[in-house]
CSV table of C-alpha atoms and ligand atoms in Angstrom, one decimal:
chain,number,residue,atom,x,y,z
W,1,UNK,CA,190.8,132.5,-107.3
W,2,UNK,CA,193.7,134.2,-105.4
W,3,UNK,CA,197.1,133.7,-106.8
W,4,UNK,CA,199.9,131.5,-105.0
W,5,UNK,CA,202.7,133.8,-103.7
W,6,UNK,CA,206.2,133.1,-105.0
W,7,UNK,CA,209.4,134.6,-103.5
W,8,UNK,CA,213.1,134.1,-104.0
W,9,UNK,CA,216.3,135.8,-103.8
W,10,UNK,CA,220.2,135.6,-104.6
W,11,UNK,CA,222.8,137.0,-102.7
W,12,UNK,CA,224.9,139.7,-104.1
W,13,UNK,CA,228.3,138.2,-103.7
W,14,UNK,CA,229.0,137.8,-107.5
W,15,UNK,CA,227.7,137.3,-110.9
W,16,UNK,CA,224.9,134.5,-111.4
W,17,UNK,CA,226.5,131.4,-112.3
W,18,UNK,CA,225.1,128.1,-113.8
W,19,UNK,CA,224.1,126.8,-110.5
W,20,UNK,CA,222.0,129.8,-109.7
W,21,UNK,CA,220.5,129.5,-113.1
W,22,UNK,CA,219.8,126.0,-113.3
W,23,UNK,CA,218.8,125.4,-109.6
W,24,UNK,CA,217.0,128.6,-109.1
W,25,UNK,CA,216.4,131.3,-111.7
W,26,UNK,CA,214.9,128.8,-114.3
W,27,UNK,CA,212.2,128.0,-111.7
W,28,UNK,CA,211.8,131.7,-111.2
W,29,UNK,CA,211.1,132.2,-115.0
W,30,UNK,CA,208.6,129.1,-115.2
W,31,UNK,CA,206.4,130.4,-112.3
W,32,UNK,CA,206.4,134.4,-113.5
W,33,UNK,CA,205.2,132.8,-117.0
W,34,UNK,CA,202.2,130.8,-115.1
W,35,UNK,CA,199.5,133.3,-114.2
W,36,UNK,CA,198.6,131.1,-111.3
W,37,UNK,CA,201.4,132.7,-109.4
W,38,UNK,CA,202.4,136.2,-108.1
W,39,UNK,CA,206.3,136.3,-108.1
W,40,UNK,CA,208.7,138.5,-106.2
W,41,UNK,CA,212.2,138.2,-106.8
W,42,UNK,CA,215.2,140.0,-105.2
W,43,UNK,CA,218.9,140.6,-105.0
W,44,UNK,CA,219.2,140.0,-101.3
W,45,UNK,CA,222.0,142.1,-100.2
W,46,UNK,CA,221.5,142.2,-96.4
W,47,UNK,CA,222.2,138.4,-96.6
W,48,UNK,CA,225.5,139.4,-98.3
W,49,UNK,CA,227.0,141.0,-95.1
W,50,UNK,CA,226.5,137.7,-93.2
W,51,UNK,CA,229.9,136.6,-94.6
W,52,UNK,CA,233.0,138.9,-95.3
W,53,UNK,CA,232.2,141.3,-98.1
W,54,UNK,CA,233.5,144.5,-99.7
W,55,UNK,CA,231.6,147.6,-98.7
W,56,UNK,CA,233.1,149.4,-101.8
W,57,UNK,CA,231.5,146.9,-104.1
W,58,UNK,CA,228.2,146.0,-102.5
W,59,UNK,CA,226.0,148.3,-104.3
W,60,UNK,CA,227.3,147.2,-107.9
W,61,UNK,CA,227.4,143.6,-107.1
W,62,UNK,CA,223.6,144.1,-106.1
W,63,UNK,CA,222.9,145.9,-109.4
W,64,UNK,CA,224.7,143.2,-111.4
W,65,UNK,CA,222.6,140.5,-109.9
W,66,UNK,CA,219.4,142.6,-110.9
W,67,UNK,CA,220.9,142.9,-114.4
W,68,UNK,CA,221.7,139.2,-114.6
W,69,UNK,CA,218.2,138.3,-113.6
W,70,UNK,CA,216.6,140.6,-116.2
W,71,UNK,CA,219.0,139.3,-118.9
W,72,UNK,CA,218.4,135.7,-118.0
W,73,UNK,CA,214.6,136.4,-118.4
W,74,UNK,CA,213.1,137.8,-115.5
W,75,UNK,CA,210.1,140.2,-116.6
W,76,UNK,CA,209.1,143.2,-114.3
W,77,UNK,CA,205.6,143.1,-116.2
W,78,UNK,CA,205.1,139.7,-114.8
W,79,UNK,CA,207.2,139.7,-111.4
W,80,UNK,CA,208.4,142.2,-108.9
W,81,UNK,CA,212.2,142.4,-109.3
W,82,UNK,CA,214.2,144.4,-106.8
W,83,UNK,CA,216.8,144.7,-104.0
W,84,UNK,CA,216.1,143.4,-100.5
W,85,UNK,CA,217.5,146.5,-98.4
W,86,UNK,CA,215.1,148.6,-100.2
W,87,UNK,CA,212.5,146.9,-98.2
W,88,UNK,CA,213.6,147.4,-94.4
W,89,UNK,CA,210.5,145.3,-93.2
W,90,UNK,CA,212.3,142.2,-93.9
W,91,UNK,CA,214.9,143.2,-91.3
W,92,UNK,CA,212.3,144.3,-88.6
W,93,UNK,CA,210.4,141.1,-89.2
W,94,UNK,CA,213.5,139.2,-88.8
W,95,UNK,CA,214.3,140.6,-85.3
W,96,UNK,CA,210.7,139.6,-84.3
W,97,UNK,CA,211.0,136.1,-85.4
W,98,UNK,CA,214.6,135.9,-83.7
W,99,UNK,CA,212.6,136.2,-80.4
W,100,UNK,CA,211.2,132.7,-81.0
W,101,UNK,CA,214.3,130.8,-82.3
W,102,UNK,CA,216.7,129.2,-80.3
W,103,UNK,CA,220.4,130.0,-80.7
W,104,UNK,CA,221.2,126.2,-80.5
W,105,UNK,CA,219.0,125.3,-83.4
W,106,UNK,CA,220.7,127.9,-85.7
W,107,UNK,CA,224.0,126.5,-84.5
W,108,UNK,CA,223.2,123.1,-85.6
W,109,UNK,CA,222.1,123.9,-89.3
W,110,UNK,CA,224.5,122.3,-91.7
W,111,UNK,CA,224.5,125.6,-93.5
W,112,UNK,CA,225.8,127.7,-90.5
W,113,UNK,CA,228.5,124.9,-90.0
W,114,UNK,CA,229.9,125.0,-93.5
W,115,UNK,CA,230.0,128.9,-93.2
W,116,UNK,CA,232.0,128.6,-90.0
W,117,UNK,CA,234.5,126.3,-91.6
W,118,UNK,CA,234.8,128.7,-94.4
W,119,UNK,CA,235.0,132.1,-92.3
W,120,UNK,CA,236.1,130.9,-88.9
W,121,UNK,CA,237.0,134.4,-87.8
W,122,UNK,CA,233.6,135.8,-88.9
W,123,UNK,CA,231.1,133.9,-86.8
W,124,UNK,CA,228.9,136.9,-86.3
W,125,UNK,CA,225.3,137.5,-85.0
W,126,UNK,CA,224.3,138.3,-88.8
W,127,UNK,CA,225.4,134.9,-89.8
W,128,UNK,CA,223.6,133.0,-87.0
W,129,UNK,CA,220.6,135.0,-88.0
W,130,UNK,CA,220.8,134.2,-91.7
W,131,UNK,CA,217.9,131.7,-91.6
W,132,UNK,CA,215.7,134.0,-89.5
W,133,UNK,CA,216.0,136.7,-91.9
W,134,UNK,CA,215.4,134.2,-94.8
W,135,UNK,CA,212.2,133.4,-93.0
W,136,UNK,CA,211.5,137.1,-93.1
W,137,UNK,CA,212.1,137.5,-96.5
W,138,UNK,CA,209.5,134.6,-97.3
W,139,UNK,CA,206.9,135.2,-94.7
W,140,UNK,CA,206.5,138.9,-95.2
W,141,UNK,CA,204.8,138.3,-98.3
W,142,UNK,CA,203.0,135.0,-96.9
W,143,UNK,CA,205.1,132.9,-99.6
W,144,UNK,CA,203.8,129.5,-100.4
W,145,UNK,CA,206.2,128.7,-102.9
W,146,UNK,CA,210.2,129.1,-103.0
W,147,UNK,CA,212.0,128.1,-106.2
W,148,UNK,CA,215.6,127.3,-104.8
W,149,UNK,CA,218.1,124.9,-104.9
W,150,UNK,CA,218.5,122.0,-102.8
W,151,UNK,CA,220.8,123.5,-100.5
W,152,UNK,CA,218.1,125.9,-99.4
W,153,UNK,CA,215.8,122.8,-98.0
W,154,UNK,CA,217.0,123.2,-94.4
W,155,UNK,CA,216.6,126.9,-94.5
W,156,UNK,CA,212.8,126.5,-95.8
W,157,UNK,CA,212.4,123.9,-93.2
W,158,UNK,CA,213.4,126.6,-90.5
W,159,UNK,CA,210.8,129.1,-92.3
W,160,UNK,CA,208.0,126.5,-91.7
W,161,UNK,CA,208.8,125.9,-88.1
W,162,UNK,CA,208.9,129.8,-87.4
W,163,UNK,CA,205.5,130.1,-89.3
W,164,UNK,CA,204.1,127.3,-87.1
W,165,UNK,CA,205.5,128.7,-84.1
W,166,UNK,CA,204.3,132.5,-84.8
W,167,UNK,CA,200.6,131.1,-85.6
W,168,UNK,CA,200.5,129.0,-82.4
W,169,UNK,CA,201.7,131.8,-80.3
W,170,UNK,CA,200.2,134.8,-81.7
W,171,UNK,CA,197.6,133.7,-84.1
W,172,UNK,CA,199.3,135.0,-87.2
W,173,UNK,CA,198.4,133.3,-90.5
W,174,UNK,CA,201.9,132.4,-92.0
W,175,UNK,CA,201.5,129.6,-94.6
W,176,UNK,CA,203.5,126.6,-94.7
W,177,UNK,CA,206.1,127.5,-97.3
W,178,UNK,CA,207.5,124.5,-99.8
W,179,UNK,CA,210.5,124.6,-102.0
W,180,UNK,CA,209.9,124.5,-105.8
W,181,UNK,CA,212.5,122.3,-107.3
W,182,UNK,CA,213.8,122.6,-110.7
W,183,UNK,CA,215.1,119.7,-112.8
W,184,UNK,CA,218.5,120.4,-112.1
W,185,UNK,CA,218.3,121.4,-108.5
W,186,UNK,CA,221.9,120.7,-107.7
W,187,UNK,CA,224.6,121.7,-110.0
W,188,UNK,CA,228.1,120.6,-108.8
W,189,UNK,CA,231.2,122.3,-108.5
W,190,UNK,CA,234.0,122.4,-111.1
W,191,UNK,CA,236.4,121.8,-108.6
W,192,UNK,CA,235.0,118.2,-108.2
W,193,UNK,CA,233.8,118.8,-104.6
W,194,UNK,CA,230.6,120.3,-103.6
W,195,UNK,CA,228.0,122.6,-105.1
W,196,UNK,CA,229.0,125.4,-107.7
W,197,UNK,CA,228.9,128.4,-105.6
W,198,UNK,CA,230.2,132.2,-106.1
W,199,UNK,CA,231.9,132.0,-102.8
W,200,UNK,CA,234.2,129.0,-103.8
W,201,UNK,CA,237.0,130.0,-106.0
W,202,UNK,CA,237.2,128.2,-109.4
W,203,UNK,CA,234.0,126.5,-108.7
W,204,UNK,CA,231.7,128.1,-111.3
W,205,UNK,CA,230.9,129.4,-114.8
W,206,UNK,CA,229.2,132.6,-115.0
W,207,UNK,CA,226.3,133.5,-117.4
W,208,UNK,CA,228.1,136.0,-119.2
W,209,UNK,CA,231.6,134.2,-119.3
W,210,UNK,CA,233.2,134.5,-122.9
W,211,UNK,CA,234.4,131.3,-124.4
W,212,UNK,CA,238.0,131.5,-123.5
W,213,UNK,CA,236.8,131.7,-119.6
W,214,UNK,CA,234.5,128.8,-120.0
W,215,UNK,CA,237.2,126.7,-121.5
W,216,UNK,CA,239.7,127.8,-119.0
W,217,UNK,CA,237.1,126.7,-116.1
W,218,UNK,CA,236.4,123.5,-117.6
W,219,UNK,CA,240.2,122.6,-118.1
W,220,UNK,CA,240.7,122.9,-114.4
W,221,UNK,CA,238.1,120.4,-113.7
W,222,UNK,CA,239.9,117.2,-112.4
W,223,UNK,CA,239.5,113.9,-114.3
W,224,UNK,CA,240.9,110.5,-114.4
W,225,UNK,CA,242.4,108.1,-116.8
W,226,UNK,CA,239.3,108.0,-118.8
W,227,UNK,CA,238.6,104.2,-118.8
W,228,UNK,CA,237.4,101.8,-116.3
W,229,UNK,CA,234.4,99.6,-115.5
W,230,UNK,CA,232.6,102.0,-113.3
W,231,UNK,CA,232.2,105.8,-113.5
W,232,UNK,CA,232.6,107.6,-110.4
W,233,UNK,CA,229.6,108.7,-108.8
W,234,UNK,CA,231.3,111.9,-107.4
W,235,UNK,CA,234.1,114.2,-108.4
W,236,UNK,CA,235.4,115.7,-111.6
W,237,UNK,CA,234.2,113.4,-114.1
W,238,UNK,CA,230.8,112.7,-112.7
W,239,UNK,CA,230.4,116.6,-112.5
W,240,UNK,CA,231.4,117.0,-116.3
W,241,UNK,CA,228.9,114.3,-117.4
W,242,UNK,CA,226.3,115.9,-115.5
W,243,UNK,CA,227.1,119.1,-117.3
W,244,UNK,CA,227.0,117.2,-120.5
W,245,UNK,CA,223.4,116.0,-119.8
W,246,UNK,CA,222.4,119.4,-119.1
W,247,UNK,CA,224.0,121.2,-122.1
W,248,UNK,CA,223.8,118.4,-124.7
W,249,UNK,CA,221.5,115.9,-123.6
W,250,UNK,CA,221.3,112.6,-122.1
W,251,UNK,CA,222.3,110.7,-125.5
W,252,UNK,CA,225.5,112.6,-125.6
W,253,UNK,CA,226.4,111.6,-121.9
W,254,UNK,CA,225.4,108.0,-122.8
W,255,UNK,CA,227.9,108.0,-125.9
W,256,UNK,CA,230.5,109.3,-123.3
W,257,UNK,CA,230.0,106.8,-120.9
W,258,UNK,CA,230.3,104.1,-123.7
W,259,UNK,CA,233.8,105.5,-124.5
W,260,UNK,CA,234.6,105.2,-120.9
W,261,UNK,CA,233.8,101.5,-120.8
W,262,UNK,CA,235.3,101.1,-124.2
W,263,UNK,CA,238.4,102.7,-126.0
W,264,UNK,CA,238.5,105.3,-123.5
W,265,UNK,CA,237.1,108.7,-123.0
W,266,UNK,CA,239.3,111.6,-124.5
W,267,UNK,CA,238.5,114.6,-121.7
W,268,UNK,CA,240.3,117.3,-123.8
W,269,UNK,CA,237.5,116.6,-126.7
W,270,UNK,CA,234.7,116.4,-124.3
W,271,UNK,CA,235.7,119.6,-122.5
W,272,UNK,CA,236.0,121.6,-125.8
W,273,UNK,CA,232.7,120.4,-127.0
W,274,UNK,CA,230.8,121.1,-123.9
W,275,UNK,CA,232.6,124.7,-123.4
W,276,UNK,CA,231.0,125.4,-127.1
W,277,UNK,CA,227.6,124.1,-126.1
W,278,UNK,CA,227.6,126.0,-123.0
W,279,UNK,CA,228.6,129.2,-124.7
W,280,UNK,CA,225.9,129.0,-127.3
W,281,UNK,CA,223.3,128.0,-124.7
W,282,UNK,CA,224.1,131.3,-122.8
W,283,UNK,CA,224.2,133.6,-126.0
W,284,UNK,CA,220.6,135.0,-125.7
W,285,UNK,CA,221.5,136.1,-122.0
W,286,UNK,CA,224.9,137.6,-123.0
W,287,UNK,CA,222.9,139.6,-125.8
W,288,UNK,CA,220.2,140.6,-123.4
W,289,UNK,CA,222.8,142.2,-120.7
W,290,UNK,CA,224.6,144.0,-123.2
W,291,UNK,CA,221.4,145.8,-123.8
W,292,UNK,CA,220.8,146.3,-120.2
W,293,UNK,CA,224.2,147.7,-119.6
W,294,UNK,CA,223.5,150.5,-122.1
W,295,UNK,CA,220.2,151.4,-120.2
W,296,UNK,CA,220.9,152.0,-116.6
W,297,UNK,CA,217.7,154.3,-116.3
W,298,UNK,CA,215.6,151.5,-117.3
W,299,UNK,CA,217.2,149.0,-114.7
W,300,UNK,CA,216.9,151.8,-111.9
W,301,UNK,CA,213.2,152.0,-112.8
W,302,UNK,CA,212.7,148.5,-112.3
W,303,UNK,CA,214.0,148.2,-109.1
W,304,UNK,CA,212.6,151.4,-107.6
W,305,UNK,CA,208.9,150.2,-108.8
W,306,UNK,CA,209.6,146.9,-107.4
W,307,UNK,CA,210.6,148.0,-104.1
W,308,UNK,CA,207.3,150.2,-103.9
W,309,UNK,CA,205.1,147.3,-104.8
W,310,UNK,CA,207.0,145.0,-102.4
W,311,UNK,CA,206.9,147.5,-99.6
W,312,UNK,CA,203.0,147.7,-99.9
W,313,UNK,CA,203.0,144.0,-99.1
W,314,UNK,CA,205.6,143.7,-96.5
W,315,UNK,CA,204.4,146.7,-94.4
W,316,UNK,CA,201.0,145.1,-94.2
W,317,UNK,CA,202.4,142.0,-92.9
W,318,UNK,CA,204.7,143.8,-90.6
W,319,UNK,CA,202.1,145.9,-88.9
W,320,UNK,CA,199.8,142.8,-88.4
W,321,UNK,CA,202.4,140.8,-86.8
W,322,UNK,CA,203.2,143.5,-84.6
W,323,UNK,CA,199.8,143.8,-83.4
W,324,UNK,CA,199.2,140.4,-83.0
W,325,UNK,CA,202.5,140.0,-80.9
W,326,UNK,CA,201.0,143.0,-78.9
W,327,UNK,CA,203.1,145.9,-79.8
W,328,UNK,CA,201.3,149.5,-79.9
W,329,UNK,CA,200.5,149.9,-83.4
W,330,UNK,CA,198.8,153.2,-84.8
W,331,UNK,CA,196.2,152.9,-87.4
J,1,ADP,P1,225.9,131.0,-103.7
J,1,ADP,O1,225.9,129.6,-103.1
J,1,ADP,O2,226.6,130.9,-105.4
J,1,ADP,O3,226.1,132.0,-103.3
J,1,ADP,P2,223.2,131.8,-103.4
J,1,ADP,O4,223.4,131.4,-102.0
J,1,ADP,O5,222.9,133.1,-103.6
J,1,ADP,O6,224.3,131.1,-104.2
J,1,ADP,O7,221.8,131.0,-103.9
J,1,ADP,C1,220.9,131.6,-104.9
J,1,ADP,C2,220.1,130.6,-105.4
J,1,ADP,O8,220.8,129.6,-106.2
J,1,ADP,C3,219.6,129.6,-104.4
J,1,ADP,O9,218.1,129.4,-104.7
J,1,ADP,C4,220.3,128.3,-104.4
J,1,ADP,O10,219.7,127.3,-103.9
J,1,ADP,C5,220.7,128.4,-105.9
J,1,ADP,N1,221.9,127.7,-106.1
J,1,ADP,C6,223.4,128.1,-105.8
J,1,ADP,N2,224.2,127.1,-105.9
J,1,ADP,C7,223.4,126.2,-106.6
J,1,ADP,C8,223.9,125.1,-107.2
J,1,ADP,N3,225.3,124.7,-107.4
J,1,ADP,N4,222.9,124.1,-107.8
J,1,ADP,C9,221.6,124.5,-107.6
J,1,ADP,N5,221.2,125.6,-107.1
J,1,ADP,C10,222.1,126.6,-106.6
């Protein structure tokens, strides 16, 4: 029986944070460990340049994502782990897909509108094309399953639409890709608003943050008086309780809720205990990461070998697509 193809990626805009880990990377690991799946995971550096970025640090930031991936448990013996720009077929396929995608459709995506709000002076063609490039990342491998956070659902829908249209117009055989959801598919921001994201200052805790940093980040999470008859469903308090549930379990969350309805919830204590729980949870990742930092040759080898394996597949899909679209293709 042939294996189900899995693809996913993370932009190289900063270190991996708890949102990336629980929303995506935990899913990557579950799937790589299951022999039914054939997995490809990338640091998607071409996506990074769709919003303002620093060309002096891009290469390093990209490598940091790969090292965080490996530290978190991605295993190059079981999955392809590499960098998107080393597989230029993605960009070429994205251009071909752009020929069947309307500008209006891309402009209406909520993710596009959010980015326009965040960076009004940087509304570029590359930004508009983000979902087309993501469709190319996914379909270059005829991917059926994408482990990703809830925020990616509109992009995966675009991928399905592109696949359908390509198949109708040109007789390609792109699959209808589905999202693989992890139990914590939406990790909220520490600012109390929106999702945890690398690109929102003060919103995240990184996988390798030290205890002092974790405490500092939690300290800035907004709270209330700690008492009342209903717990807010949104905002800082709701988010802190979500973190308690993830790191300390639902029983601990329930006991804090009882305090809230009773004598009052002491956020100072909650935050201190939660910081320790997060720090302990991440200990194995920190240790592995230190080992990897001492071994850059190994990391480079993983990236190089991963790119070779990925290119073999992506170049075959590209050639087939070009042929079906009517291009002159040499055998
Ligand atoms: P960021 O928004 O921090 O730049 P990316 O866009 O690179 O993150 O996303 C990488 C992966 O992590 C995607 O699968 C995305 O859905 C997931 N992810 C990012 N933030 C969160 C979050 N707060 N909760 C759940 N999943 C998330």
